[in-house]
mmCIF file with all atom_site columns, C-alpha atoms in Angstrom:
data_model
loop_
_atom_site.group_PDB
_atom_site.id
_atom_site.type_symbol
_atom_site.label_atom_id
_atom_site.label_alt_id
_atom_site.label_comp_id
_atom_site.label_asym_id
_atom_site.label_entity_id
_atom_site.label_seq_id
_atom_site.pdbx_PDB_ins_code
_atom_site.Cartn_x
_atom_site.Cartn_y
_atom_site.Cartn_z
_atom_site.occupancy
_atom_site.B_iso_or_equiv
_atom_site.pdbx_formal_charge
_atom_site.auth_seq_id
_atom_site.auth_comp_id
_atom_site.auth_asym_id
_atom_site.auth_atom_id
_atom_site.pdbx_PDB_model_num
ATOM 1   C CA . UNK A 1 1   ? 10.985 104.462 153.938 1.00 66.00 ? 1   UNK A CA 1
ATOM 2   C CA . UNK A 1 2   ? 8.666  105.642 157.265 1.00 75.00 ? 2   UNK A CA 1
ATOM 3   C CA . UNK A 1 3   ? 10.680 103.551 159.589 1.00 72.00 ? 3   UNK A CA 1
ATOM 4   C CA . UNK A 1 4   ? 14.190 104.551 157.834 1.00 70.00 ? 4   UNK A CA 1
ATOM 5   C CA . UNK A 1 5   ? 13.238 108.468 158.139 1.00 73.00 ? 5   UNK A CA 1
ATOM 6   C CA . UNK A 1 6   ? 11.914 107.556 161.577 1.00 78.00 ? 6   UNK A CA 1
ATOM 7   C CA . UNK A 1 7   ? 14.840 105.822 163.400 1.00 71.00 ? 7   UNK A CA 1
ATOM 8   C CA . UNK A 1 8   ? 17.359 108.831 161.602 1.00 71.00 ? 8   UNK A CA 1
ATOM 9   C CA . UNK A 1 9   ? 15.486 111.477 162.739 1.00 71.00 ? 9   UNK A CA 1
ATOM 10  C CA . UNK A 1 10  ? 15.584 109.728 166.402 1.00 72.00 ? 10  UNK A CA 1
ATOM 11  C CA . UNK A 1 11  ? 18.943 109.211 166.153 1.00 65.00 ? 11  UNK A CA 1
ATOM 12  C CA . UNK A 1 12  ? 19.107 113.078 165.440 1.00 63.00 ? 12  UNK A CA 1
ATOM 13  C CA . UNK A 1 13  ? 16.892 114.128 168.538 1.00 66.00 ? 13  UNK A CA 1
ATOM 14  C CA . UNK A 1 14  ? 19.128 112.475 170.860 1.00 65.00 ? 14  UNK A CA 1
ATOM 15  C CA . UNK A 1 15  ? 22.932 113.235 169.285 1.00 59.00 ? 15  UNK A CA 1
ATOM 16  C CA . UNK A 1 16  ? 23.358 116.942 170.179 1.00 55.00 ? 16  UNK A CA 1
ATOM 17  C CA . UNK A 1 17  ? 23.510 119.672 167.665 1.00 56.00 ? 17  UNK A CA 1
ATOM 18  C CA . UNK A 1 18  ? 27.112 120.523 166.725 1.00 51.00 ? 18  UNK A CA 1
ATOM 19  C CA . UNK A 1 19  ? 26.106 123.123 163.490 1.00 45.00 ? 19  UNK A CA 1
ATOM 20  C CA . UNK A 1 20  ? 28.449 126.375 162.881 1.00 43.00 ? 20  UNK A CA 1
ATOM 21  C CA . UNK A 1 21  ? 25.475 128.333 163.380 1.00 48.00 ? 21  UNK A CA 1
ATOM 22  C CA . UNK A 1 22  ? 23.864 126.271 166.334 1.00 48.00 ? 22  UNK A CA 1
ATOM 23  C CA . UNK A 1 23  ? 20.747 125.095 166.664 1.00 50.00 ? 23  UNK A CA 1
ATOM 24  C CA . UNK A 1 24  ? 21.333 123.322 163.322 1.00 52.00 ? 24  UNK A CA 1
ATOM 25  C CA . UNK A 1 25  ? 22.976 118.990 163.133 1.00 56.00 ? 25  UNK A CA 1
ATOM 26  C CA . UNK A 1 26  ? 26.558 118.737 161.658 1.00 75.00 ? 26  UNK A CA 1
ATOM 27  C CA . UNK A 1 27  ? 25.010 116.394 159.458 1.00 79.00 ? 27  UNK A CA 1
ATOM 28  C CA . UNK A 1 28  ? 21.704 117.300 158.024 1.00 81.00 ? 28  UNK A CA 1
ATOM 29  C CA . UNK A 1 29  ? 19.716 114.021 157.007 1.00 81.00 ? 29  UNK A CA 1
ATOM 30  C CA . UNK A 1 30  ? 17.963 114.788 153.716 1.00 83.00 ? 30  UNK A CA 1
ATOM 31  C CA . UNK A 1 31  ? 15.154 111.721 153.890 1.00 81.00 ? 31  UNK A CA 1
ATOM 32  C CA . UNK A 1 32  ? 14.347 108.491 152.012 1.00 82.00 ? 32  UNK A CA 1
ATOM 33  C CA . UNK A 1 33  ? 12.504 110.489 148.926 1.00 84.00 ? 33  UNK A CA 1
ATOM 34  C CA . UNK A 1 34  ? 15.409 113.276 148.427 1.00 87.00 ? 34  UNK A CA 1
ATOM 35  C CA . UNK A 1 35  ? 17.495 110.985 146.136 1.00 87.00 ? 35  UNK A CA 1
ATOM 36  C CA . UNK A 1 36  ? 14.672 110.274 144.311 1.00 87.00 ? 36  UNK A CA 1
ATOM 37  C CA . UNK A 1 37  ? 13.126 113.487 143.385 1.00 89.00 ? 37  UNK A CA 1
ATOM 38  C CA . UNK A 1 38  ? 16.585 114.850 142.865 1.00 90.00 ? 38  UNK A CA 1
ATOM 39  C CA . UNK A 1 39  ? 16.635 112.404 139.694 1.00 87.00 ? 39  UNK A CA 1
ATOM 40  C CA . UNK A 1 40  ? 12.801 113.249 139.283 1.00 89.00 ? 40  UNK A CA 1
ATOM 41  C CA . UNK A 1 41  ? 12.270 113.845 135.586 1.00 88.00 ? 41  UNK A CA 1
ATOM 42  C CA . UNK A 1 42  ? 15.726 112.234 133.749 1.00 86.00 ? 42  UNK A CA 1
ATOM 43  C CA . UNK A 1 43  ? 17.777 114.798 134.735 1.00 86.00 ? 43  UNK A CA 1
ATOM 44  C CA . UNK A 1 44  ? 21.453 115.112 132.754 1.00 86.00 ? 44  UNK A CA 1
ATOM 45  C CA . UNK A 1 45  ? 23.887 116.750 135.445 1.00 86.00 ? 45  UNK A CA 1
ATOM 46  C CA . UNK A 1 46  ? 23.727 118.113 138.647 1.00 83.00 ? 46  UNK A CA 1
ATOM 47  C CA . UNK A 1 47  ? 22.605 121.644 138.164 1.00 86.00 ? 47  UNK A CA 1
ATOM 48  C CA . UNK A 1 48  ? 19.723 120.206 136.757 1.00 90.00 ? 48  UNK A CA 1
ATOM 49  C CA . UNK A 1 49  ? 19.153 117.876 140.145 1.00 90.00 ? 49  UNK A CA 1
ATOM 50  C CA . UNK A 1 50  ? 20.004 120.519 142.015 1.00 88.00 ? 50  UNK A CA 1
ATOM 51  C CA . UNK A 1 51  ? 16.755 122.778 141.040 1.00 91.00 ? 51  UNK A CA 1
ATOM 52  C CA . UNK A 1 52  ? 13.914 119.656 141.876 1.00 92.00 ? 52  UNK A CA 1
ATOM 53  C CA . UNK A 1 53  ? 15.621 119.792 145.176 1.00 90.00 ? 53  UNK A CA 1
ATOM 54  C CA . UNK A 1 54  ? 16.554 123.291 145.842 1.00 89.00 ? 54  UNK A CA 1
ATOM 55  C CA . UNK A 1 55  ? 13.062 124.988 147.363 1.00 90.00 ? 55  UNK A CA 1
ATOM 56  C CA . UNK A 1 56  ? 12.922 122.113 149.559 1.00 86.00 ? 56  UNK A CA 1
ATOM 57  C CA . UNK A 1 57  ? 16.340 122.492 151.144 1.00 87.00 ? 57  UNK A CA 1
ATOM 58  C CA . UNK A 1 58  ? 15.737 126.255 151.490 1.00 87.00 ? 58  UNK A CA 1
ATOM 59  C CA . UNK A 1 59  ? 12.958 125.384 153.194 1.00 84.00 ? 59  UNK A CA 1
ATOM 60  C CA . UNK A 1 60  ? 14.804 122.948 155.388 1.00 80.00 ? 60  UNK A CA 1
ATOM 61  C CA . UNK A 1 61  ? 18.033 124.124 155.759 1.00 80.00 ? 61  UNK A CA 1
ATOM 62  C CA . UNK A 1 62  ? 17.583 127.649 155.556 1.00 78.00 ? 62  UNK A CA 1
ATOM 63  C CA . UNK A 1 63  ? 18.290 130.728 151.901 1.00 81.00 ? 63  UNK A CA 1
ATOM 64  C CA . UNK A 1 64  ? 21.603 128.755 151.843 1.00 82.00 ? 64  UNK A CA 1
ATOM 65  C CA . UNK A 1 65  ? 20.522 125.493 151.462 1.00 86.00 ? 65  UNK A CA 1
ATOM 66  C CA . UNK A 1 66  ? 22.155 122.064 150.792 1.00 86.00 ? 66  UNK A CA 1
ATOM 67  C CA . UNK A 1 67  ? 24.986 124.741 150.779 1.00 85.00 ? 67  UNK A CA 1
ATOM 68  C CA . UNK A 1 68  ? 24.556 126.354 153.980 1.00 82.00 ? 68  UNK A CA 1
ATOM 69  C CA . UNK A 1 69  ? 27.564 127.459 156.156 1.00 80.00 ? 69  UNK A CA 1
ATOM 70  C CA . UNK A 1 70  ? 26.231 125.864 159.110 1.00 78.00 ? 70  UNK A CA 1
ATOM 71  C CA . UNK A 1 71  ? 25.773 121.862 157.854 1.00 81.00 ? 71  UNK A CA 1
ATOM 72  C CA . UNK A 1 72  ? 29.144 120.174 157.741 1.00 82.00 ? 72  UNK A CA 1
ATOM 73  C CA . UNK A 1 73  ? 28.200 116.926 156.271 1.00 85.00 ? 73  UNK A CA 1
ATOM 74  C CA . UNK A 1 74  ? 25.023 116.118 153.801 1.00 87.00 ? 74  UNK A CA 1
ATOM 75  C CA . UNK A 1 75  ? 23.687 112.758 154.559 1.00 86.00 ? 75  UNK A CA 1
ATOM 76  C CA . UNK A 1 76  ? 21.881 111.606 151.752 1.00 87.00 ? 76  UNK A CA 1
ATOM 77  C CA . UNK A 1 77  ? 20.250 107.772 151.822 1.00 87.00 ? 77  UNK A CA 1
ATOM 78  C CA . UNK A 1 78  ? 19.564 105.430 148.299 1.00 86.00 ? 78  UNK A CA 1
ATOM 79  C CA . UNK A 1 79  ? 17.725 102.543 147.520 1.00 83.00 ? 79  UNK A CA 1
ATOM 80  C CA . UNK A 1 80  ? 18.272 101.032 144.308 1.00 79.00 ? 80  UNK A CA 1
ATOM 81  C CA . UNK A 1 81  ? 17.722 97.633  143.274 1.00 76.00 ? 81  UNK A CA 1
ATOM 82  C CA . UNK A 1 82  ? 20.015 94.547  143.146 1.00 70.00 ? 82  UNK A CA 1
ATOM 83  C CA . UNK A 1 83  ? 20.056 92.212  139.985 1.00 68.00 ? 83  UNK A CA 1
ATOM 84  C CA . UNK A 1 84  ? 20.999 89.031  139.136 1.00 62.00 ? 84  UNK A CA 1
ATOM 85  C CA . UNK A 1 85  ? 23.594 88.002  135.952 1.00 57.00 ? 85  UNK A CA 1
ATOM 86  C CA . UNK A 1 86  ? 20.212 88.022  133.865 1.00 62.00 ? 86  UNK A CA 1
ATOM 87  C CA . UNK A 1 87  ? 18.835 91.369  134.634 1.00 67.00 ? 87  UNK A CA 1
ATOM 88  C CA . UNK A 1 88  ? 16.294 90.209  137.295 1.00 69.00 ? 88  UNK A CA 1
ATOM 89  C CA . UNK A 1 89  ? 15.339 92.109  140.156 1.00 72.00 ? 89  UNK A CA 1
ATOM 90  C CA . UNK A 1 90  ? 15.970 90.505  143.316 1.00 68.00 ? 90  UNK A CA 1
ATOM 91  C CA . UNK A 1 91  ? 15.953 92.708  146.232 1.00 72.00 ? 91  UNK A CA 1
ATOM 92  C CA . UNK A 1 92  ? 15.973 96.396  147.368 1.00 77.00 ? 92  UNK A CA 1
ATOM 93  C CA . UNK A 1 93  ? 19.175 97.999  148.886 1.00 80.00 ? 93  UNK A CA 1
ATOM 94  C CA . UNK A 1 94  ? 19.776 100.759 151.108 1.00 82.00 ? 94  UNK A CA 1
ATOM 95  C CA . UNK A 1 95  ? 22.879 102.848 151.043 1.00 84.00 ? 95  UNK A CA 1
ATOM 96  C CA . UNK A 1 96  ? 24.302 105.937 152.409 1.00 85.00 ? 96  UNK A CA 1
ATOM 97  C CA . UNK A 1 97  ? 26.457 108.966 150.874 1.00 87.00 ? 97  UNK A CA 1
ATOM 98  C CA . UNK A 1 98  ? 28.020 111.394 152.829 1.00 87.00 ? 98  UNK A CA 1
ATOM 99  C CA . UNK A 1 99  ? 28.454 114.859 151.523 1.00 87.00 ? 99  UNK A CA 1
ATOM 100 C CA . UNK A 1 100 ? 31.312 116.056 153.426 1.00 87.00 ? 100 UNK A CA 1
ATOM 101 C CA . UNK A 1 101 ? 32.109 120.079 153.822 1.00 86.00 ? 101 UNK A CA 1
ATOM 102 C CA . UNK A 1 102 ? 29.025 120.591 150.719 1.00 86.00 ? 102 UNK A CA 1
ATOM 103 C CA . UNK A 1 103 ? 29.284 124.584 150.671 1.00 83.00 ? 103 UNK A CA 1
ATOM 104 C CA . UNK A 1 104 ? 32.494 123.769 149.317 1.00 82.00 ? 104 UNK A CA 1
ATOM 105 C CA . UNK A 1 105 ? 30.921 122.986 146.097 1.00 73.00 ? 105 UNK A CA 1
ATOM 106 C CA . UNK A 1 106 ? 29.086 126.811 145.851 1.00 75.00 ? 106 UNK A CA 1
ATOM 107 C CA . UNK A 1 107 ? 32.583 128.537 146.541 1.00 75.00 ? 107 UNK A CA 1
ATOM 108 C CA . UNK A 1 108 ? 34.791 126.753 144.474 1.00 72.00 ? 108 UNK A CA 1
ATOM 109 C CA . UNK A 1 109 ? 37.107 129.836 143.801 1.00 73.00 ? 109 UNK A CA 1
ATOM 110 C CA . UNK A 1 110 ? 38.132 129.764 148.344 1.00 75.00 ? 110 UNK A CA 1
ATOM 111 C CA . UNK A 1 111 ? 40.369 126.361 147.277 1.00 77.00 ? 111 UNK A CA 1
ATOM 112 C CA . UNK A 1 112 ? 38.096 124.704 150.111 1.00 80.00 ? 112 UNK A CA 1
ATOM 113 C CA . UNK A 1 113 ? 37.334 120.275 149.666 1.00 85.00 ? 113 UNK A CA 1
ATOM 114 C CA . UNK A 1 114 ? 35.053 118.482 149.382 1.00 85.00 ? 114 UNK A CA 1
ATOM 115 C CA . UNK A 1 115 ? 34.398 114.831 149.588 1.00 87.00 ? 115 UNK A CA 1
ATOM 116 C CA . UNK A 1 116 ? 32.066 112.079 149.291 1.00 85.00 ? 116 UNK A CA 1
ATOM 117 C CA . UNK A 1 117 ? 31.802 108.736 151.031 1.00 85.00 ? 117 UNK A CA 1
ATOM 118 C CA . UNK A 1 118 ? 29.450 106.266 149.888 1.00 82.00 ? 118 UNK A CA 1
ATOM 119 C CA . UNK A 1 119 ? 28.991 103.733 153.532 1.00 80.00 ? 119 UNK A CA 1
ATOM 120 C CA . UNK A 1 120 ? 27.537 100.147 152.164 1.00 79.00 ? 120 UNK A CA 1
ATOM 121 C CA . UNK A 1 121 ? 27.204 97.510  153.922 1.00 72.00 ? 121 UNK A CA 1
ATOM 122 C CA . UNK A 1 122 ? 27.487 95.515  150.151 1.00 71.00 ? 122 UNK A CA 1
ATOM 123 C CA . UNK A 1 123 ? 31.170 96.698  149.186 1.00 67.00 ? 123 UNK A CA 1
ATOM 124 C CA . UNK A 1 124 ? 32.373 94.252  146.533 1.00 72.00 ? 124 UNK A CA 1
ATOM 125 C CA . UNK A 1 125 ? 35.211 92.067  147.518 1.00 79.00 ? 125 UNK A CA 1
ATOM 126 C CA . UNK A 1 126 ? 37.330 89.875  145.637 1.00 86.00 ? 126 UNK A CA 1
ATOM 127 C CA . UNK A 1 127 ? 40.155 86.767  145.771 1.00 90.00 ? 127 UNK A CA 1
ATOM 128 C CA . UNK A 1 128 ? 42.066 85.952  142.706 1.00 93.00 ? 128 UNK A CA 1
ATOM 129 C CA . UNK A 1 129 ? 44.230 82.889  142.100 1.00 91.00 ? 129 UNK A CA 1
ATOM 130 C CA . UNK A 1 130 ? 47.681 83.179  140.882 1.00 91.00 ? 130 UNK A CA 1
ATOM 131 C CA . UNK A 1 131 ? 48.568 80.939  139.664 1.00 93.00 ? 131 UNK A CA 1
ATOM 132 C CA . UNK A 1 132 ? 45.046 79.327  139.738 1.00 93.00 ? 132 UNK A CA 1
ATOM 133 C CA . UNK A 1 133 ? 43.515 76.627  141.767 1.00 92.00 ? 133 UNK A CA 1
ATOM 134 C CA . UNK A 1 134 ? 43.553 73.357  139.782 1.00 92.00 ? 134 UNK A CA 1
ATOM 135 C CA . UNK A 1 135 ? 41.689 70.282  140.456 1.00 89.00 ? 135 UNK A CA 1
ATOM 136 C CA . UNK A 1 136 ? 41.804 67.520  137.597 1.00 87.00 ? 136 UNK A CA 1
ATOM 137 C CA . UNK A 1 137 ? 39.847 64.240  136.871 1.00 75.00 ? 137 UNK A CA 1
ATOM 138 C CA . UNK A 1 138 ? 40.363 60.973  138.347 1.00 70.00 ? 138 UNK A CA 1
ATOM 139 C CA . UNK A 1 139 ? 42.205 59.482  135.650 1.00 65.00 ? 139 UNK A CA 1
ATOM 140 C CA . UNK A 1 140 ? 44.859 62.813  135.591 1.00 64.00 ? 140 UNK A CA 1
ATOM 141 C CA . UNK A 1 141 ? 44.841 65.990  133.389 1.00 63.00 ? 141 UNK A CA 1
ATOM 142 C CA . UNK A 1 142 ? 44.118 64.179  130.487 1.00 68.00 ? 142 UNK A CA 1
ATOM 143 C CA . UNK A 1 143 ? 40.522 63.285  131.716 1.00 74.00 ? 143 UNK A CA 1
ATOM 144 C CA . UNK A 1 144 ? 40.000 66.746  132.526 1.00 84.00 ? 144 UNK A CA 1
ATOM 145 C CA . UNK A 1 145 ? 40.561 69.606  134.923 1.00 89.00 ? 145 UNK A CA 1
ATOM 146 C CA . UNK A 1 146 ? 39.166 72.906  136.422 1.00 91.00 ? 146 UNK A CA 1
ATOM 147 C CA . UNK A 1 147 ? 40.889 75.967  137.494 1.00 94.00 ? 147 UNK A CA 1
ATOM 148 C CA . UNK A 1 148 ? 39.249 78.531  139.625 1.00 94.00 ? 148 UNK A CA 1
ATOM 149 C CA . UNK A 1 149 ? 40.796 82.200  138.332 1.00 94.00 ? 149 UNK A CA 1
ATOM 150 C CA . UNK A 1 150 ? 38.294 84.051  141.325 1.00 94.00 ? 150 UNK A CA 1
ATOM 151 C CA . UNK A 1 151 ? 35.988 84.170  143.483 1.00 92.00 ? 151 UNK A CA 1
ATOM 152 C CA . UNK A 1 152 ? 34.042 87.712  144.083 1.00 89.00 ? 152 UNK A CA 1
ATOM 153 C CA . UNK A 1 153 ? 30.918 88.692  146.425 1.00 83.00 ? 153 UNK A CA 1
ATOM 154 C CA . UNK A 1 154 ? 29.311 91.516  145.879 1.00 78.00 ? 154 UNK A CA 1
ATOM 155 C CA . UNK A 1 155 ? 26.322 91.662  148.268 1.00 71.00 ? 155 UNK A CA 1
ATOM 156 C CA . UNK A 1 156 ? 24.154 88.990  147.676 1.00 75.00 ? 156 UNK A CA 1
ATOM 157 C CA . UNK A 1 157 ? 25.724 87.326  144.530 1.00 83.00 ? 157 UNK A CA 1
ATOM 158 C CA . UNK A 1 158 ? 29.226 85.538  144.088 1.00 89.00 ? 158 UNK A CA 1
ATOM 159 C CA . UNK A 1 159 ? 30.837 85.013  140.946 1.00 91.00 ? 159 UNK A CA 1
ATOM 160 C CA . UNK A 1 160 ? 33.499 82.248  140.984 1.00 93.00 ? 160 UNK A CA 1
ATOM 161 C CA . UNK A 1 161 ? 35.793 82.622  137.625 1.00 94.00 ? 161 UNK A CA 1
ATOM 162 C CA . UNK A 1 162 ? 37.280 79.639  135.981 1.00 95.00 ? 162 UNK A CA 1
ATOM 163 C CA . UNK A 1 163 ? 38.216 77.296  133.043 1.00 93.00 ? 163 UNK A CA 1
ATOM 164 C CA . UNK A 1 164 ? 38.079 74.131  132.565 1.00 91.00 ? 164 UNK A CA 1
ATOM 165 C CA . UNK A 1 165 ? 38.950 71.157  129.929 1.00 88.00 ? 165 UNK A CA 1
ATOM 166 C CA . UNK A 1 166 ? 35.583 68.521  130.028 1.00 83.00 ? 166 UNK A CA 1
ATOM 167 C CA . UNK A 1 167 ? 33.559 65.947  128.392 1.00 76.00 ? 167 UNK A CA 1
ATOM 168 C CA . UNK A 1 168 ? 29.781 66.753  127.132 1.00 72.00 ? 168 UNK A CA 1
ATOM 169 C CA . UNK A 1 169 ? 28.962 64.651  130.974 1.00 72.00 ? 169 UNK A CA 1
ATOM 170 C CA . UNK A 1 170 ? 29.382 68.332  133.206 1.00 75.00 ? 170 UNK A CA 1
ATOM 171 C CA . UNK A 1 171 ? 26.639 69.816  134.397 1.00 83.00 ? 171 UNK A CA 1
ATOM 172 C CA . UNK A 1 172 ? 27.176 73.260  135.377 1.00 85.00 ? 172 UNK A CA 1
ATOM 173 C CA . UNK A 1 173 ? 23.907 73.813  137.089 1.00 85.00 ? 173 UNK A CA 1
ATOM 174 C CA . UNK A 1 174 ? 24.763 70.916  139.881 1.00 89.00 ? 174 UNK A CA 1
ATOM 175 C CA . UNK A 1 175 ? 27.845 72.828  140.549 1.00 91.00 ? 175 UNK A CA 1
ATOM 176 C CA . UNK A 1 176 ? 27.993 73.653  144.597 1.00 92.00 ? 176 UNK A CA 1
ATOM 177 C CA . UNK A 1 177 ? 29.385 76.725  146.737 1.00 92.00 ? 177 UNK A CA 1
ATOM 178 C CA . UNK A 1 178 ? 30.143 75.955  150.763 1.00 88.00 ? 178 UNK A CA 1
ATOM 179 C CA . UNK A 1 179 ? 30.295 78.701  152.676 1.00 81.00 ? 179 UNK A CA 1
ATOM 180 C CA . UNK A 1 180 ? 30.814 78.940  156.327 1.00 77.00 ? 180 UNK A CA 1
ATOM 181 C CA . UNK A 1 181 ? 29.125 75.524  156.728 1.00 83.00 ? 181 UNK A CA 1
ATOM 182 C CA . UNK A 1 182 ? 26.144 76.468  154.433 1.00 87.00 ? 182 UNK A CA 1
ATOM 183 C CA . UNK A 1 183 ? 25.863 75.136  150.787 1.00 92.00 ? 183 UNK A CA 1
ATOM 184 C CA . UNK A 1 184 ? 24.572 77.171  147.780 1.00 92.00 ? 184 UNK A CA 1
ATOM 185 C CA . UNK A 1 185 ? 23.585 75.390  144.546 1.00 93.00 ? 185 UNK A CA 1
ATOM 186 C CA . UNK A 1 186 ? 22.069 76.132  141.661 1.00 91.00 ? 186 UNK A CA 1
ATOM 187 C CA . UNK A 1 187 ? 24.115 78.330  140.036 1.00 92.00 ? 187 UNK A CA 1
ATOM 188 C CA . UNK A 1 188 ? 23.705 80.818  136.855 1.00 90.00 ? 188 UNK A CA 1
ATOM 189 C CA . UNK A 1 189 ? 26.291 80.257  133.963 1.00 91.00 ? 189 UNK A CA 1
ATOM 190 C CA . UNK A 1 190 ? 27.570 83.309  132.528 1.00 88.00 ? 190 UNK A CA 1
ATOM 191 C CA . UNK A 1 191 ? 30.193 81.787  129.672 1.00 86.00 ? 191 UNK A CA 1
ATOM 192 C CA . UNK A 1 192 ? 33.123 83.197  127.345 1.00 86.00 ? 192 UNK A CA 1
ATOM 193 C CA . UNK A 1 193 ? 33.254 79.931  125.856 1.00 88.00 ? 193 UNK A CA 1
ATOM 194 C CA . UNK A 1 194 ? 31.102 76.871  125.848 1.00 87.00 ? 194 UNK A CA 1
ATOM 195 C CA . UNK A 1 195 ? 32.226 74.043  124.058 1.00 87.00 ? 195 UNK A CA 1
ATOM 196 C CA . UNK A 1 196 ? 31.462 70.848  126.220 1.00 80.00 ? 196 UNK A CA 1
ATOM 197 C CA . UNK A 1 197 ? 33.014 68.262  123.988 1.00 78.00 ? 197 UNK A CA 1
ATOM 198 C CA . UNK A 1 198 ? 31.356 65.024  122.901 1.00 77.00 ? 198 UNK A CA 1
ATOM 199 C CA . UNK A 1 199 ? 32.238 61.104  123.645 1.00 72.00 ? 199 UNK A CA 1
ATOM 200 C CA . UNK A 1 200 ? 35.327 60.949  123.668 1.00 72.00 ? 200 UNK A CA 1
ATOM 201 C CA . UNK A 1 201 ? 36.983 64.513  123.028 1.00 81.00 ? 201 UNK A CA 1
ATOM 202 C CA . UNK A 1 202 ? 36.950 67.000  125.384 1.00 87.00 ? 202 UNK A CA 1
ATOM 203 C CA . UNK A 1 203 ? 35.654 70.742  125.270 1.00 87.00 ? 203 UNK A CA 1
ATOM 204 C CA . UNK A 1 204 ? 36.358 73.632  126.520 1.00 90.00 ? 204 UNK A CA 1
ATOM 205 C CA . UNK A 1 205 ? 34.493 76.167  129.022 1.00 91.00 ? 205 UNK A CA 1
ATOM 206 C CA . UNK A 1 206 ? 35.399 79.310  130.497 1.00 93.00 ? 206 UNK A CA 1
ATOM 207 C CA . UNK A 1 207 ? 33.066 81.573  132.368 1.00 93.00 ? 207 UNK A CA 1
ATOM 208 C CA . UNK A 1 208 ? 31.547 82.542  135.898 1.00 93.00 ? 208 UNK A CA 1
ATOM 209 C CA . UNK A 1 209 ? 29.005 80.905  137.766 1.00 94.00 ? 209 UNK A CA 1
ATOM 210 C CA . UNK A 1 210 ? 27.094 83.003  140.002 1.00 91.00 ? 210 UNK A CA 1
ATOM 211 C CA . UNK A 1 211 ? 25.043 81.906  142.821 1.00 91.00 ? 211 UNK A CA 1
ATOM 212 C CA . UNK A 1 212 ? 22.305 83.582  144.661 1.00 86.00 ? 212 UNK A CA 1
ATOM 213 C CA . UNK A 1 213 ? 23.559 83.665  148.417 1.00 78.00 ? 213 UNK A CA 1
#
């Protein structure tokens, strides 16, 4: 959080001031904690935000605060944990919103916008198949196939789709991702349906797998 707040604020001292009133940044950075104390205590809506925070950004900012005439942009950073398929906590992630024109939001009755842009360097992406990717056993379809529906990456996870007609001998969990030259293994199985067959009938499974990148 120091070292965040640190490298901002020096990014700050060396970007000239460009406030309506002078003397004040375009874009007022409101710290590592703010996001969290506005949330402080459950809060339902943003009224109710707004008052942990208010003081502080009086303080800060000046009597008009977060909506002061002279800030043009509210930059406001979050940290919030990323999860695997199972609930687990695997990292912490930084992200930024940007507040754009925020005395807009005091004044509703000028017609005057406002905006919001959340900047992450995590943005989900995604690749669907239509029709899908197939790939079937040696002996043709009827020894079995897979088709891949999508693949999708959202930060650190991807979460390849498919369906697929198999004997009770897959193992999902030996199942293998390549990506730009590296491999990733070991995948979590999150199924719709799970019916691997037995000796000599095949099942049916349909699901994601998502692997830890």
């Amino acid at each position: 959080d120091s070292l965040l707040d640190f490298f901002v604020k020096l990014g700050q001292a060396l970007i000239p001031c460009g406030g309506l009133e002078g003397g004040f940044p375009s874009v007022a950075y409101l710290g590592s904690l703010f996001y969290d104390v506005l949330r402080k205590g459950g809060v339902e809506d943003g009224c109710a935000g707004h008052a942990n925070v208010a003081g502080w950004a009086r303080r800060r900012l000046g009597k008009g605060g977060l909506f002061f005439d002279g800030v043009g942009a509210l930059a406001v950073p979050v940290n919030e944990s990323l999860r695997d398929g199972q609930g687990r906590e695997r990292e912490k992630h930084w992200w930024l919103a940007l507040l754009l024109n925020p005395r807009a939001g005091s004044r509703p009755e000028q017609g005057e916008d406002v905006a919001m842009l959340c900047l992450d360097s995590l943005a989900r992406a995604e690749v669907r198949s239509d029709p899908p990717v197939r790939a079937v056993g040696s002996a043709g379809p009827a020894s079995g196939y897979v088709e891949v529906l999508s693949l999708t990456r959202q930060g650190i996870f991807a979460m390849l789709r498919f369906r697929a007609l198999s004997d009770s001998s897959v193992e999902l969990r030996r199942s293998t991702l390549l990506v730009g030259g590296r491999e990733f293994g070991n995948p979590h199985f999150d199924g719709a349906v799970d019916d691997r067959g037995d000796d000599g009938r095949l099942g049916r499974v349909e699901g994601g797998l998502e692997f830890y990148l």
